[in-house]
Amino acid sequence: QPVTSIGASERVIKERSAEIIAGGSVFYNPVQEFNRDLSISVLNVFAKRFLKERAQSENVEFDDSTFVAGEKCENGLRILEALSATGLRSIRYAKEIAGVREIIANDLSKAAVASISENVRHNAVENLIVPSQSDAMTLMYLSTSNEKRFDVIDLDPYGCPNRFLDGALQSIANGGLLLVTATDMAVLAGNTPEACYAKYGCVPLRMKCCHEMALRILLHSIETHANRYGKYIEPLLSISADFYVRVFVRIHTGQAKCKYSMSKQSMIFQCTGCETFTLQPLGNVKVSTTDKGKSQTKFGIPTGPSVGTNCEHCGHKHHMGGPIWSNPIHDHGFVKELLQTIEERPLCELGTHRRLQGVLSVVQEELLDVPLYYVLDKLCCVLKLENVPVLKFRSALLHAGYRVSFSHASKNSIKTDAPTSVIWDILRCW
Ligand code: SAM
């Protein structure tokens, strides 16, 4: 990281297009460069989609050839970076995203906002960035009228983002993009279930697939917050990286669609002996046709395994956790476009270009209809087997006629639509 000291407590930090004077106690984390590179790439793809949709709905011509990064676009995105610290993220958004009208770089801390203002001047992006000192929640609650709403809201707090969700969901435009980071991984990974339930409304289980579980807990929490305001989420991309999770979700308005939310969440039953898990959706949806040819939708509560029943594989009792988001966590069409856009960019434009390509390539292969995953080492450990090579195990599943993929969240992960009995049978014969 190119860092130059310019005083006892000040340093100039260069990250891609931006130069930041970080002084005193203002927060700067170089490890988050991947997070910022990813967010910029996502927003460049999202901007085109969203602005095209908006132009079509208003019956005006759409021409993205006029979008230039660093230049104000009158019909472009209004972005709120609610917790901005040095303003680095906002400055990179201003300089590297095409199709931006305005970015509000907000922080509660006076020192942080002084730093944002200095950095905005230093990078000559006053045309796009408005520094703001306010409590993020108050700012969002004051921006719920149509003309004040944001097309994009970025929440990147310390720890849990939940107290900002109500405000964000009410101040985001229909179809807008919410970018949320959570760094309280110990809570999300099941170390303190009571804290996770209080914060995220979900009882986590201690599982090997805890990183994807963390993503699904966060998505569950955003969806349930959204439902209170007649809104629902559409996840475009959900990433577990380093010490945090980051989700990119579109927020749509639609009271009727909120009824489907129950069927997108599941409880999890995990065997206390062999750790086999089963998902139990909270609701099911049946669409049928009436005698008069009209389609009718019925919402029901399914039956399934329960805490009291014993595991069919080893006879132990189950632990029960959840609810978690059990619908797809990415939109593969979006990820494909994102990956193409990144591959077309010169390597030097994004510091974490290769890592982005690697992670997104795995994401593109992930089985979307298979929530969570097993970790092969753990399965081998249960059967007291020497470690089985992951590629050979994957081939065995493929030969048996099932689909299989990795998860970007763990390198030894097995996501498969094979029933767990097939997984155990293959391993027992190894
Ligand atoms: N997004 C920044 C980046 O990419 O470099 C990092 C943000 S840092 C993790 C969190 C920031 O949130 C701190 O600067 C802190 O002052 C600010 N903050 C904490 N509570 C806040 C609140 N209620 N409203 C606005 N800002 C707040």
CSV table of C-alpha atoms and ligand atoms in Angstrom, one decimal:
chain,number,residue,atom,x,y,z
A,1,GLN,CA,0.0,0.0,0.0
A,2,PRO,CA,1.6,3.3,-1.0
A,3,VAL,CA,1.6,5.4,2.2
A,4,THR,CA,3.5,8.6,2.6
A,5,SER,CA,3.9,10.3,6.0
A,6,ILE,CA,3.2,14.1,5.8
A,7,GLY,CA,3.2,14.9,9.5
A,8,ALA,CA,3.3,13.4,13.0
A,9,SER,CA,-0.3,12.0,12.7
A,10,GLU,CA,-1.0,12.4,9.0
A,11,ARG,CA,-0.4,10.1,6.0
A,12,VAL,CA,-1.2,10.3,2.3
A,13,ILE,CA,-2.7,7.0,1.2
A,14,LYS,CA,-3.1,6.2,-2.5
A,15,GLU,CA,-5.7,3.7,-3.5
A,16,ARG,CA,-6.3,3.5,-7.3
A,17,SER,CA,-7.8,6.8,-8.4
A,18,ALA,CA,-8.0,8.4,-4.9
A,19,GLU,CA,-5.5,10.0,-2.7
A,20,ILE,CA,-6.5,10.3,1.0
A,21,ILE,CA,-5.0,12.3,3.8
A,22,ALA,CA,-5.8,10.1,6.8
A,23,GLY,CA,-5.0,11.8,10.1
A,24,GLY,CA,-5.6,11.2,13.8
A,25,SER,CA,-8.2,8.6,14.7
A,26,VAL,CA,-10.1,8.6,11.4
A,27,PHE,CA,-10.7,5.1,10.2
A,28,TYR,CA,-8.8,3.6,7.2
A,29,ASN,CA,-8.6,-0.1,6.5
A,30,PRO,CA,-6.4,-1.1,3.5
A,31,VAL,CA,-7.7,-4.7,3.7
A,32,GLN,CA,-11.0,-3.4,2.5
A,33,GLU,CA,-9.6,-2.5,-0.9
A,34,PHE,CA,-11.2,-5.7,-2.3
A,35,ASN,CA,-14.5,-4.6,-0.8
A,36,ARG,CA,-14.2,-1.2,-2.5
A,37,ASP,CA,-13.0,-2.7,-5.9
A,38,LEU,CA,-16.0,-5.1,-5.8
A,39,SER,CA,-18.5,-2.4,-4.9
A,40,ILE,CA,-17.2,-0.1,-7.7
A,41,SER,CA,-17.5,-2.9,-10.3
A,42,VAL,CA,-21.0,-3.9,-9.1
A,43,LEU,CA,-22.1,-0.2,-9.2
A,44,ASN,CA,-20.9,0.3,-12.7
A,45,VAL,CA,-23.0,-2.6,-13.9
A,46,PHE,CA,-26.0,-1.7,-11.7
A,47,ALA,CA,-25.9,2.0,-12.9
A,48,LYS,CA,-26.5,1.0,-16.5
A,49,ARG,CA,-29.3,-1.5,-15.6
A,50,PHE,CA,-31.1,0.8,-13.2
A,51,LEU,CA,-30.8,4.0,-15.3
A,52,LYS,CA,-32.0,2.1,-18.4
A,53,GLU,CA,-35.0,0.7,-16.5
A,54,ARG,CA,-35.8,4.2,-15.1
A,55,ALA,CA,-35.5,5.8,-18.6
A,56,GLN,CA,-37.8,3.1,-20.0
A,57,SER,CA,-40.4,3.6,-17.3
A,58,GLU,CA,-40.4,7.4,-17.9
A,59,ASN,CA,-40.5,6.9,-21.7
A,60,VAL,CA,-37.3,8.8,-22.3
A,61,GLU,CA,-34.4,7.8,-24.4
A,62,PHE,CA,-31.5,6.0,-22.8
A,63,ASP,CA,-27.9,6.7,-23.9
A,64,ASP,CA,-25.2,5.4,-21.7
A,65,SER,CA,-22.4,6.6,-24.0
A,66,THR,CA,-22.8,10.0,-22.2
A,67,PHE,CA,-21.9,8.4,-18.8
A,68,VAL,CA,-18.3,9.3,-17.9
A,69,ALA,CA,-16.7,8.4,-14.6
A,70,GLY,CA,-15.8,11.6,-12.7
A,71,GLU,CA,-18.4,13.7,-14.5
A,72,LYS,CA,-21.8,14.6,-13.2
A,73,CYS,CA,-24.6,12.9,-15.0
A,74,GLU,CA,-27.9,14.8,-14.5
A,75,ASN,CA,-30.1,11.7,-14.7
A,76,GLY,CA,-27.5,9.6,-12.9
A,77,LEU,CA,-27.5,7.8,-9.5
A,78,ARG,CA,-27.9,9.5,-6.1
A,79,ILE,CA,-25.7,7.5,-3.8
A,80,LEU,CA,-25.5,7.7,0.0
A,81,GLU,CA,-22.4,6.5,1.7
A,82,ALA,CA,-23.9,6.5,5.2
A,83,LEU,CA,-20.7,5.8,7.2
A,84,SER,CA,-17.9,7.3,5.3
A,85,ALA,CA,-14.9,7.8,7.6
A,86,THR,CA,-12.2,9.3,5.4
A,87,GLY,CA,-14.5,9.6,2.3
A,88,LEU,CA,-12.1,7.2,0.4
A,89,ARG,CA,-15.0,5.0,-0.8
A,90,SER,CA,-17.1,8.0,-2.0
A,91,ILE,CA,-14.1,9.5,-3.8
A,92,ARG,CA,-13.4,6.3,-5.6
A,93,TYR,CA,-17.1,6.0,-6.5
A,94,ALA,CA,-17.0,9.5,-7.9
A,95,LYS,CA,-13.9,8.9,-9.9
A,96,GLU,CA,-14.5,5.3,-11.1
A,97,ILE,CA,-18.3,4.9,-11.6
A,98,ALA,CA,-20.0,6.2,-14.7
A,99,GLY,CA,-23.5,7.6,-14.4
A,100,VAL,CA,-23.4,9.4,-11.0
A,101,ARG,CA,-25.4,12.5,-10.2
A,102,GLU,CA,-24.5,13.0,-6.5
A,103,ILE,CA,-22.8,11.2,-3.6
A,104,ILE,CA,-23.5,12.1,0.0
A,105,ALA,CA,-20.5,11.2,2.1
A,106,ASN,CA,-21.8,11.1,5.6
A,107,ASP,CA,-20.3,10.4,9.0
A,108,LEU,CA,-21.3,11.1,12.6
A,109,SER,CA,-17.8,12.1,13.7
A,110,LYS,CA,-16.7,15.7,13.3
A,111,ALA,CA,-13.1,14.7,12.7
A,112,ALA,CA,-14.2,12.2,10.0
A,113,VAL,CA,-16.3,14.9,8.2
A,114,ALA,CA,-13.4,17.4,8.4
A,115,SER,CA,-11.3,14.6,6.8
A,116,ILE,CA,-13.9,13.9,4.1
A,117,SER,CA,-14.1,17.6,3.2
A,118,GLU,CA,-10.3,17.9,3.0
A,119,ASN,CA,-10.1,14.7,0.9
A,120,VAL,CA,-12.9,15.8,-1.5
A,121,ARG,CA,-11.0,19.1,-2.1
A,122,HIS,CA,-7.7,17.2,-2.5
A,123,ASN,CA,-9.1,15.0,-5.1
A,124,ALA,CA,-11.1,17.7,-6.9
A,125,VAL,CA,-14.4,15.9,-6.7
A,126,GLU,CA,-16.5,18.8,-5.3
A,127,ASN,CA,-18.8,18.5,-8.4
A,128,LEU,CA,-20.0,15.1,-7.2
A,129,ILE,CA,-19.5,14.7,-3.5
A,130,VAL,CA,-21.4,16.5,-0.7
A,131,PRO,CA,-19.8,15.9,2.7
A,132,SER,CA,-22.4,15.6,5.5
A,133,GLN,CA,-22.2,15.3,9.3
A,134,SER,CA,-25.2,13.6,10.7
A,135,ASP,CA,-26.3,10.4,12.4
A,136,ALA,CA,-26.9,8.1,9.5
A,137,MET,CA,-30.2,7.0,10.9
A,138,THR,CA,-31.5,10.5,11.2
A,139,LEU,CA,-30.3,11.4,7.7
A,140,MET,CA,-32.1,8.4,6.2
A,141,TYR,CA,-35.3,9.0,8.1
A,142,LEU,CA,-35.3,12.6,6.8
A,143,SER,CA,-34.9,11.3,3.2
A,144,THR,CA,-38.0,9.2,2.8
A,145,SER,CA,-39.9,11.5,0.4
A,146,ASN,CA,-39.7,10.5,-3.2
A,147,GLU,CA,-37.5,13.4,-4.3
A,148,LYS,CA,-35.0,12.8,-1.5
A,149,ARG,CA,-34.7,9.1,-1.8
A,150,PHE,CA,-31.3,7.5,-2.7
A,151,ASP,CA,-30.9,5.1,-5.7
A,152,VAL,CA,-28.0,3.5,-3.8
A,153,ILE,CA,-27.2,3.2,-0.1
A,154,ASP,CA,-23.9,1.8,1.2
A,155,LEU,CA,-23.8,0.7,4.8
A,156,ASP,CA,-20.3,-0.2,6.0
A,157,PRO,CA,-20.3,0.1,9.8
A,158,TYR,CA,-18.2,-1.5,12.5
A,159,GLY,CA,-19.9,-4.8,13.4
A,160,CYS,CA,-23.6,-5.3,12.9
A,161,PRO,CA,-25.5,-3.1,10.3
A,162,ASN,CA,-28.9,-3.8,11.6
A,163,ARG,CA,-29.8,-0.5,13.4
A,164,PHE,CA,-29.3,1.2,10.0
A,165,LEU,CA,-31.6,-1.1,8.1
A,166,ASP,CA,-35.0,0.5,8.9
A,167,GLY,CA,-33.8,4.0,7.8
A,168,ALA,CA,-32.1,2.6,4.7
A,169,LEU,CA,-35.1,0.6,3.6
A,170,GLN,CA,-37.4,3.6,3.9
A,171,SER,CA,-35.1,6.0,2.1
A,172,ILE,CA,-34.1,3.8,-0.9
A,173,ALA,CA,-35.8,4.2,-4.3
A,174,ASN,CA,-37.9,1.4,-5.7
A,175,GLY,CA,-35.4,-1.0,-7.4
A,176,GLY,CA,-32.5,0.7,-5.7
A,177,LEU,CA,-29.4,-1.1,-4.5
A,178,LEU,CA,-28.5,-1.6,-0.9
A,179,LEU,CA,-24.8,-2.6,-0.2
A,180,VAL,CA,-24.3,-3.9,3.3
A,181,THR,CA,-21.2,-5.1,5.2
A,182,ALA,CA,-21.3,-7.0,8.4
A,183,THR,CA,-18.1,-7.6,10.3
A,184,ASP,CA,-19.4,-9.3,13.5
A,185,MET,CA,-18.5,-12.7,12.2
A,186,ALA,CA,-18.2,-14.4,15.6
A,187,VAL,CA,-21.9,-13.6,16.2
A,188,LEU,CA,-23.0,-14.7,12.7
A,189,ALA,CA,-20.9,-17.9,12.9
A,190,GLY,CA,-22.8,-19.1,15.9
A,191,ASN,CA,-20.5,-18.3,18.8
A,192,THR,CA,-23.2,-16.5,20.7
A,193,PRO,CA,-26.6,-17.6,19.5
A,194,GLU,CA,-28.5,-15.4,21.9
A,195,ALA,CA,-26.7,-12.3,20.5
A,196,CYS,CA,-27.4,-13.4,16.9
A,197,TYR,CA,-31.1,-13.9,17.7
A,198,ALA,CA,-31.3,-10.4,19.3
A,199,LYS,CA,-29.4,-8.7,16.4
A,200,TYR,CA,-30.5,-10.6,13.4
A,201,GLY,CA,-33.6,-12.5,14.4
A,202,CYS,CA,-32.0,-15.9,13.7
A,203,VAL,CA,-30.6,-18.7,15.8
A,204,PRO,CA,-27.3,-19.7,14.2
A,205,LEU,CA,-25.8,-23.2,14.4
A,206,ARG,CA,-22.1,-23.9,14.7
A,207,MET,CA,-21.5,-25.4,11.3
A,208,LYS,CA,-18.6,-25.8,8.9
A,209,CYS,CA,-20.6,-23.8,6.3
A,210,CYS,CA,-20.7,-20.8,8.7
A,211,HIS,CA,-19.5,-18.3,6.1
A,212,GLU,CA,-22.5,-19.0,3.8
A,213,MET,CA,-24.7,-19.2,6.8
A,214,ALA,CA,-23.6,-15.7,7.8
A,215,LEU,CA,-24.6,-14.4,4.4
A,216,ARG,CA,-28.0,-16.1,4.7
A,217,ILE,CA,-28.6,-14.7,8.2
A,218,LEU,CA,-27.8,-11.2,7.0
A,219,LEU,CA,-30.1,-11.6,3.9
A,220,HIS,CA,-32.9,-13.0,6.2
A,221,SER,CA,-32.5,-9.9,8.4
A,222,ILE,CA,-32.7,-7.5,5.5
A,223,GLU,CA,-35.7,-9.3,4.0
A,224,THR,CA,-37.7,-9.2,7.3
A,225,HIS,CA,-36.9,-5.5,7.8
A,226,ALA,CA,-37.9,-4.8,4.2
A,227,ASN,CA,-41.2,-6.8,4.6
A,228,ARG,CA,-42.3,-4.4,7.4
A,229,TYR,CA,-42.4,-1.6,4.8
A,230,GLY,CA,-44.1,-3.7,2.0
A,231,LYS,CA,-40.7,-4.3,0.3
A,232,TYR,CA,-38.7,-7.3,-0.5
A,233,ILE,CA,-35.1,-8.0,-1.6
A,234,GLU,CA,-33.5,-9.4,-4.8
A,235,PRO,CA,-29.9,-10.5,-4.0
A,236,LEU,CA,-27.5,-9.7,-6.9
A,237,LEU,CA,-24.4,-10.9,-5.2
A,238,SER,CA,-23.4,-12.1,-1.7
A,239,ILE,CA,-19.7,-12.4,-0.8
A,240,SER,CA,-17.9,-13.8,2.2
A,241,ALA,CA,-14.3,-12.4,2.3
A,242,ASP,CA,-11.5,-12.0,4.9
A,243,PHE,CA,-13.2,-11.0,8.2
A,244,TYR,CA,-16.6,-9.8,6.8
A,245,VAL,CA,-19.6,-10.5,4.7
A,246,ARG,CA,-20.9,-8.1,2.0
A,247,VAL,CA,-24.3,-8.3,0.2
A,248,PHE,CA,-25.6,-6.4,-2.8
A,249,VAL,CA,-29.4,-6.5,-2.9
A,250,ARG,CA,-32.0,-4.6,-4.9
A,251,ILE,CA,-35.0,-3.4,-2.9
A,252,HIS,CA,-38.4,-3.6,-4.5
A,253,THR,CA,-41.7,-2.3,-3.4
A,254,GLY,CA,-44.7,-4.8,-3.5
A,255,GLN,CA,-46.9,-5.7,-0.7
A,256,ALA,CA,-48.3,-8.7,-2.6
A,257,LYS,CA,-44.8,-10.2,-3.2
A,258,CYS,CA,-44.0,-9.9,0.5
A,259,LYS,CA,-46.4,-12.9,1.0
A,260,TYR,CA,-43.8,-15.1,-0.7
A,261,SER,CA,-41.2,-14.1,1.8
A,262,MET,CA,-42.1,-17.0,4.2
A,263,SER,CA,-41.3,-19.5,1.5
A,264,LYS,CA,-37.8,-17.9,1.0
A,265,GLN,CA,-36.7,-18.6,4.6
A,266,SER,CA,-35.9,-22.0,6.2
A,267,MET,CA,-35.2,-23.5,9.6
A,268,ILE,CA,-32.2,-25.7,9.8
A,269,PHE,CA,-32.0,-29.1,11.5
A,270,GLN,CA,-28.4,-30.3,12.2
A,271,CYS,CA,-27.7,-33.7,13.6
A,272,THR,CA,-25.7,-33.5,16.9
A,273,GLY,CA,-23.8,-36.7,15.9
A,274,CYS,CA,-22.8,-36.7,12.2
A,275,GLU,CA,-23.7,-33.0,11.5
A,276,THR,CA,-25.9,-33.8,8.5
A,277,PHE,CA,-28.3,-30.9,8.0
A,278,THR,CA,-31.8,-30.6,6.6
A,279,LEU,CA,-33.6,-27.4,5.6
A,280,GLN,CA,-37.2,-26.8,6.4
A,281,PRO,CA,-38.9,-23.9,4.6
A,282,LEU,CA,-41.1,-21.8,6.8
A,283,GLY,CA,-43.8,-21.8,4.1
A,284,ASN,CA,-44.8,-23.3,0.8
A,285,VAL,CA,-46.5,-21.8,-2.1
A,286,LYS,CA,-48.9,-23.6,-4.4
A,287,VAL,CA,-50.1,-22.1,-7.6
A,288,SER,CA,-53.1,-23.8,-9.2
A,289,THR,CA,-55.8,-23.0,-11.8
A,290,THR,CA,-59.5,-22.6,-10.8
A,291,ASP,CA,-62.4,-24.0,-12.8
A,292,LYS,CA,-62.8,-20.6,-14.3
A,293,GLY,CA,-59.2,-20.7,-15.6
A,294,LYS,CA,-57.9,-18.1,-13.1
A,295,SER,CA,-54.6,-18.8,-11.4
A,296,GLN,CA,-54.8,-18.9,-7.6
A,297,THR,CA,-52.0,-18.9,-5.0
A,298,LYS,CA,-52.1,-20.7,-1.7
A,299,PHE,CA,-49.6,-20.2,1.1
A,300,GLY,CA,-49.2,-23.1,3.5
A,301,ILE,CA,-47.1,-24.3,6.4
A,302,PRO,CA,-45.2,-27.4,5.6
A,303,THR,CA,-44.4,-30.3,7.9
A,304,GLY,CA,-40.9,-31.8,8.1
A,305,PRO,CA,-38.2,-33.0,10.5
A,306,SER,CA,-38.3,-31.7,14.0
A,307,VAL,CA,-35.9,-31.3,17.0
A,308,GLY,CA,-37.5,-34.4,18.6
A,309,THR,CA,-36.8,-36.8,15.7
A,310,ASN,CA,-33.6,-38.7,15.5
A,311,CYS,CA,-31.1,-38.5,12.6
A,312,GLU,CA,-31.8,-41.1,9.9
A,313,HIS,CA,-28.1,-41.6,9.3
A,314,CYS,CA,-26.7,-42.0,12.9
A,315,GLY,CA,-29.6,-41.9,15.3
A,316,HIS,CA,-28.6,-38.8,17.2
A,317,LYS,CA,-30.9,-35.9,18.1
A,318,HIS,CA,-31.1,-32.6,16.0
A,319,HIS,CA,-30.2,-29.0,16.9
A,320,MET,CA,-32.6,-26.5,15.4
A,321,GLY,CA,-31.5,-23.1,14.0
A,322,GLY,CA,-32.8,-20.4,11.7
A,323,PRO,CA,-34.7,-19.0,10.1
A,324,ILE,CA,-32.2,-18.2,7.3
A,325,TRP,CA,-32.6,-16.9,3.8
A,326,SER,CA,-32.8,-20.1,1.7
A,327,ASN,CA,-33.5,-18.7,-1.8
A,328,PRO,CA,-30.6,-18.0,-4.2
A,329,ILE,CA,-28.0,-15.5,-2.8
A,330,HIS,CA,-26.7,-14.4,-6.2
A,331,ASP,CA,-28.2,-13.5,-9.6
A,332,HIS,CA,-26.0,-15.4,-12.1
A,333,GLY,CA,-27.0,-13.2,-15.0
A,334,PHE,CA,-25.8,-10.2,-13.1
A,335,VAL,CA,-22.6,-12.0,-12.0
A,336,LYS,CA,-21.8,-13.0,-15.6
A,337,GLU,CA,-22.1,-9.3,-16.8
A,338,LEU,CA,-20.0,-8.2,-13.8
A,339,LEU,CA,-17.3,-10.7,-14.5
A,340,GLN,CA,-17.2,-9.7,-18.2
A,341,THR,CA,-17.0,-6.0,-17.3
A,342,ILE,CA,-14.1,-6.7,-14.9
A,343,GLU,CA,-12.3,-8.9,-17.5
A,344,GLU,CA,-12.5,-6.1,-20.1
A,345,ARG,CA,-10.8,-3.6,-17.7
A,346,PRO,CA,-7.1,-3.2,-17.8
A,347,LEU,CA,-5.4,-5.1,-14.9
A,348,CYS,CA,-3.9,-1.9,-13.5
A,349,GLU,CA,-7.3,-0.3,-12.8
A,350,LEU,CA,-8.3,-2.5,-9.9
A,351,GLY,CA,-5.7,-3.4,-7.3
A,352,THR,CA,-7.5,-6.7,-6.6
A,353,HIS,CA,-8.4,-7.5,-10.2
A,354,ARG,CA,-7.2,-11.1,-10.1
A,355,ARG,CA,-8.8,-11.9,-6.8
A,356,LEU,CA,-12.1,-10.4,-8.1
A,357,GLN,CA,-11.9,-12.6,-11.2
A,358,GLY,CA,-11.1,-15.7,-9.1
A,359,VAL,CA,-13.9,-15.2,-6.5
A,360,LEU,CA,-16.6,-14.2,-9.1
A,361,SER,CA,-15.7,-17.2,-11.3
A,362,VAL,CA,-16.4,-19.5,-8.4
A,363,VAL,CA,-19.6,-17.6,-7.6
A,364,GLN,CA,-20.7,-18.1,-11.2
A,365,GLU,CA,-20.4,-21.9,-10.8
A,366,GLU,CA,-22.2,-22.1,-7.4
A,367,LEU,CA,-25.4,-24.2,-7.4
A,368,LEU,CA,-28.0,-21.5,-6.7
A,369,ASP,CA,-30.7,-23.9,-5.7
A,370,VAL,CA,-28.6,-25.7,-3.1
A,371,PRO,CA,-28.3,-23.7,0.1
A,372,LEU,CA,-25.2,-24.2,2.3
A,373,TYR,CA,-22.6,-26.9,1.8
A,374,TYR,CA,-20.6,-29.7,3.5
A,375,VAL,CA,-16.9,-29.5,4.0
A,376,LEU,CA,-15.1,-32.7,2.9
A,377,ASP,CA,-12.6,-32.8,5.8
A,378,LYS,CA,-15.4,-32.8,8.3
A,379,LEU,CA,-17.3,-35.6,6.5
A,380,CYS,CA,-14.1,-37.7,6.5
A,381,CYS,CA,-13.5,-36.9,10.1
A,382,VAL,CA,-17.0,-38.2,11.0
A,383,LEU,CA,-16.3,-41.6,9.3
A,384,LYS,CA,-12.7,-41.6,10.5
A,385,LEU,CA,-11.4,-41.7,6.9
A,386,GLU,CA,-8.1,-40.5,5.7
A,387,ASN,CA,-8.6,-37.2,3.7
A,388,VAL,CA,-10.4,-37.9,0.4
A,389,PRO,CA,-9.3,-35.8,-2.5
A,390,VAL,CA,-12.0,-33.2,-3.2
A,391,LEU,CA,-11.8,-33.6,-7.0
A,392,LYS,CA,-12.2,-37.3,-6.8
A,393,PHE,CA,-15.2,-37.0,-4.5
A,394,ARG,CA,-16.8,-34.5,-6.8
A,395,SER,CA,-16.3,-36.9,-9.8
A,396,ALA,CA,-18.0,-39.7,-7.8
A,397,LEU,CA,-21.0,-37.4,-7.2
A,398,LEU,CA,-21.1,-36.4,-10.9
A,399,HIS,CA,-20.9,-40.0,-12.0
A,400,ALA,CA,-23.8,-40.9,-9.7
A,401,GLY,CA,-25.8,-38.3,-11.7
A,402,TYR,CA,-25.8,-35.4,-9.3
A,403,ARG,CA,-24.8,-31.8,-9.7
A,404,VAL,CA,-21.9,-30.4,-7.6
A,405,SER,CA,-20.0,-27.2,-7.1
A,406,PHE,CA,-17.7,-25.4,-4.7
A,407,SER,CA,-18.8,-22.4,-2.7
A,408,HIS,CA,-16.7,-19.2,-2.9
A,409,ALA,CA,-16.9,-19.2,0.9
A,410,SER,CA,-14.8,-22.3,1.6
A,411,LYS,CA,-12.1,-24.0,-0.5
A,412,ASN,CA,-13.0,-27.6,0.5
A,413,SER,CA,-16.8,-27.1,0.2
A,414,ILE,CA,-19.2,-29.5,-1.5
A,415,LYS,CA,-22.5,-28.1,-2.7
A,416,THR,CA,-24.6,-30.8,-4.2
A,417,ASP,CA,-28.2,-31.8,-5.0
A,418,ALA,CA,-27.3,-35.4,-4.0
A,419,PRO,CA,-29.3,-36.6,-1.0
A,420,THR,CA,-27.1,-36.8,2.1
A,421,SER,CA,-27.6,-40.6,2.1
A,422,VAL,CA,-25.7,-40.7,-1.2
A,423,ILE,CA,-22.9,-38.6,0.2
A,424,TRP,CA,-22.5,-41.0,3.1
A,425,ASP,CA,-22.8,-44.1,0.9
A,426,ILE,CA,-20.0,-42.9,-1.4
A,427,LEU,CA,-17.7,-42.1,1.5
A,428,ARG,CA,-18.4,-45.4,3.3
A,429,CYS,CA,-17.3,-47.2,0.1
A,430,TRP,CA,-14.1,-45.2,-0.2
B,1,SAM,N1,-16.9,3.1,4.7
B,1,SAM,C1,-15.7,3.4,5.2
B,1,SAM,C2,-14.6,3.0,4.2
B,1,SAM,O1,-14.8,2.3,3.2
B,1,SAM,O2,-13.4,3.4,4.4
B,1,SAM,C3,-15.4,2.9,6.5
B,1,SAM,C4,-16.5,3.2,7.6
B,1,SAM,S1,-16.0,2.8,9.2
B,1,SAM,C5,-16.0,1.1,9.3
B,1,SAM,C6,-17.4,3.3,10.2
B,1,SAM,C7,-17.6,4.7,10.3
B,1,SAM,O3,-19.0,4.9,10.8
B,1,SAM,C8,-16.8,5.5,11.3
B,1,SAM,O4,-16.1,6.5,10.7
B,1,SAM,C9,-17.7,6.1,12.4
B,1,SAM,O5,-17.4,7.4,12.7
B,1,SAM,C10,-19.0,6.1,11.6
B,1,SAM,N2,-20.3,6.0,12.4
B,1,SAM,C11,-20.5,5.2,13.5
B,1,SAM,N3,-21.8,5.4,13.9
B,1,SAM,C12,-22.4,6.3,13.0
B,1,SAM,C13,-23.7,6.8,12.9
B,1,SAM,N4,-24.7,6.5,13.7
B,1,SAM,N5,-23.9,7.7,11.8
B,1,SAM,C14,-23.0,8.0,11.0
B,1,SAM,N6,-21.7,7.5,11.0
B,1,SAM,C15,-21.4,6.7,12.0
